[in-house]
Tab-separated table of C-alpha atoms in Angstrom:
chain	number	residue	atom	x	y	z
A	249	TYR	CA	16.226	-100.268	-137.351
A	250	GLU	CA	15.967	-103.999	-137.297
A	251	GLN	CA	15.519	-103.962	-133.384
A	252	ASP	CA	12.510	-101.925	-133.846
A	253	LEU	CA	10.553	-104.280	-136.216
A	254	PRO	CA	7.349	-105.938	-135.047
A	255	ALA	CA	7.872	-109.133	-133.115
A	256	GLY	CA	6.337	-112.416	-133.980
A	257	THR	CA	6.757	-116.156	-134.045
A	258	ALA	CA	8.811	-118.290	-136.437
A	259	VAL	CA	7.188	-119.158	-139.744
A	260	ASP	CA	7.016	-122.722	-140.970
A	261	ASP	CA	9.147	-124.061	-143.856
A	262	ALA	CA	6.175	-123.859	-146.273
A	263	THR	CA	5.456	-120.231	-145.600
A	264	LEU	CA	9.098	-119.209	-145.874
A	265	ALA	CA	9.223	-120.954	-149.187
A	266	ALA	CA	6.083	-119.365	-150.541
A	267	ILE	CA	7.210	-115.808	-149.442
A	268	THR	CA	10.669	-116.499	-150.913
A	269	GLU	CA	9.005	-117.523	-154.188
A	270	LEU	CA	7.202	-114.460	-154.256
A	271	GLU	CA	10.198	-112.280	-153.827
A	272	GLN	CA	11.817	-114.308	-156.666
A	273	GLN	CA	8.855	-113.520	-158.896
A	274	PHE	CA	9.018	-109.916	-157.896
A	275	ALA	CA	12.819	-109.776	-158.851
A	276	ALA	CA	12.283	-111.497	-162.207
A	277	CYS	CA	9.359	-109.351	-163.227
A	278	TYR	CA	11.340	-106.308	-162.118
A	279	ASN	CA	14.403	-107.356	-164.096
A	280	ALA	CA	12.307	-108.241	-167.096
A	281	GLY	CA	10.587	-104.891	-167.013
A	282	ASP	CA	7.172	-106.752	-166.752
A	283	THR	CA	5.123	-104.109	-164.828
A	284	PRO	CA	1.640	-105.991	-164.888
A	285	ARG	CA	3.137	-109.283	-163.438
A	286	LEU	CA	5.198	-107.295	-160.829
A	287	LEU	CA	2.010	-105.561	-159.849
A	288	ALA	CA	0.321	-108.917	-159.156
A	289	THR	CA	2.930	-109.603	-156.413
A	290	LEU	CA	1.394	-106.659	-154.312
A	291	SER	CA	-1.786	-106.392	-152.353
A	292	LEU	CA	-4.449	-104.001	-153.399
A	293	ARG	CA	-3.701	-101.774	-150.445
A	294	VAL	CA	-0.166	-101.312	-151.673
A	295	LEU	CA	-1.337	-100.596	-155.047
A	296	ALA	CA	-3.750	-97.985	-154.074
A	297	GLU	CA	-1.158	-96.347	-151.728
A	298	SER	CA	1.794	-96.527	-154.217
A	299	LEU	CA	0.003	-96.046	-157.569
A	300	GLY	CA	-3.187	-94.070	-156.669
A	301	ASP	CA	-2.425	-91.324	-158.984
A	302	VAL	CA	-1.320	-93.544	-161.793
A	303	LEU	CA	-4.425	-95.783	-161.414
A	304	GLU	CA	-6.662	-92.740	-161.463
A	305	GLY	CA	-5.238	-91.863	-164.922
A	306	ASP	CA	-4.969	-94.073	-167.866
A	307	ALA	CA	-3.909	-97.364	-166.284
A	308	ALA	CA	-4.353	-99.115	-169.441
A	309	GLU	CA	-0.928	-97.660	-170.515
A	310	ILE	CA	0.770	-99.643	-167.718
A	311	PHE	CA	-0.651	-102.879	-169.170
A	312	ALA	CA	-0.133	-101.975	-172.790
A	313	VAL	CA	3.623	-101.504	-172.577
A	314	THR	CA	5.817	-104.341	-173.953
A	315	PRO	CA	8.151	-105.569	-171.213
A	316	GLU	CA	11.734	-104.579	-171.844
A	317	PRO	CA	14.470	-106.176	-169.666
A	318	LEU	CA	16.707	-103.911	-167.734
A	319	ASN	CA	20.348	-103.571	-168.397
A	320	PRO	CA	22.420	-105.783	-166.173
A	321	ASP	CA	23.706	-102.979	-164.262
A	322	GLU	CA	20.182	-101.964	-163.186
A	323	GLN	CA	18.893	-105.408	-162.324
A	324	ILE	CA	18.342	-106.652	-158.752
A	325	ALA	CA	19.514	-109.809	-157.056
A	326	LEU	CA	17.714	-111.201	-154.165
A	327	PHE	CA	19.556	-112.371	-150.961
A	328	PRO	CA	18.026	-115.041	-148.713
A	329	LEU	CA	15.225	-113.708	-146.510
A	330	ARG	CA	16.051	-113.217	-143.002
A	331	GLY	CA	14.051	-112.937	-139.773
A	332	ALA	CA	10.794	-114.277	-141.146
A	333	ARG	CA	8.063	-114.257	-138.600
A	334	VAL	CA	4.365	-114.538	-138.121
A	335	LEU	CA	3.031	-111.196	-136.823
A	336	PRO	CA	0.301	-110.891	-134.186
A	337	ASP	CA	-2.177	-109.742	-136.842
A	338	GLY	CA	-1.656	-113.020	-138.845
A	339	ARG	CA	0.429	-111.564	-141.553
A	340	VAL	CA	4.115	-112.619	-142.150
A	341	GLY	CA	7.083	-110.340	-142.111
A	342	ALA	CA	10.756	-110.791	-143.211
A	343	ILE	CA	13.889	-108.832	-143.902
A	344	VAL	CA	14.534	-108.780	-147.675
A	345	GLU	CA	17.667	-107.628	-149.233
A	346	TRP	CA	18.640	-106.905	-152.757
A	347	GLY	CA	21.960	-106.446	-154.447
A	348	THR	CA	21.829	-103.858	-157.151
A	349	GLY	CA	23.749	-102.655	-160.131
A	350	ALA	CA	27.206	-103.518	-160.936
A	351	ASP	CA	27.885	-105.319	-157.637
A	352	PRO	CA	24.965	-107.511	-156.862
A	353	ALA	CA	26.898	-109.412	-154.099
A	354	THR	CA	26.683	-106.206	-151.930
A	355	VAL	CA	23.361	-105.209	-150.256
A	356	GLY	CA	21.959	-102.260	-151.972
A	357	GLU	CA	18.536	-102.134	-150.326
A	358	ARG	CA	17.184	-103.664	-147.227
A	359	ASN	CA	13.466	-103.569	-146.115
A	360	PHE	CA	11.182	-105.418	-143.858
A	361	ARG	CA	8.266	-106.635	-145.952
A	362	ILE	CA	4.918	-107.720	-144.622
A	363	TYR	CA	2.894	-110.282	-146.562
A	364	VAL	CA	-0.652	-111.300	-146.379
A	365	GLN	CA	-2.426	-114.406	-147.895
A	366	ILE	CA	-5.357	-113.802	-150.228
A	367	ASP	CA	-7.207	-116.561	-151.803
A	368	GLY	CA	-4.416	-118.907	-150.839
A	369	ARG	CA	-1.651	-116.709	-152.487
A	370	TRP	CA	0.829	-114.594	-150.696
A	371	VAL	CA	1.306	-110.912	-151.698
A	372	ALA	CA	3.309	-108.020	-150.363
A	373	ASP	CA	1.150	-105.894	-148.093
A	374	GLU	CA	3.453	-103.352	-146.463
A	375	GLU	CA	7.157	-102.224	-146.436
A	376	ILE	CA	9.315	-100.731	-143.938
A	377	PRO	CA	12.627	-99.348	-145.146
A	378	LEU	CA	15.599	-100.318	-143.054
A	379	PHE	CA	18.663	-98.039	-142.974
A	380	ASN	CA	21.129	-100.051	-141.029
């Protein structure tokens, strides 16, 4: 639930713009079926947790696939980020909502994503699903 999310302080406009741009890149790569570029939006920790079994296998297959755009009814649409905050550990969190399928104007998924800056670039580092 949103009330149980980590507290923090307000982010500056530049940080909000940077993480919004990252989420727009994520959506564009997802919709285009461009897995290698989508993976570049995630931290190594997320990749290891999410794709550990895949990466232990033949990871070359992931990068050899020609991107194929999803059908319009499978694509995601990003809503404006909400509740962006700097967390006590220095990472940044925000509520990310996606419209999906035939009615992208309706929220289909809601998560609290946590971002970390690595070498001057923001990447998603953790995700907490929200169910309300």
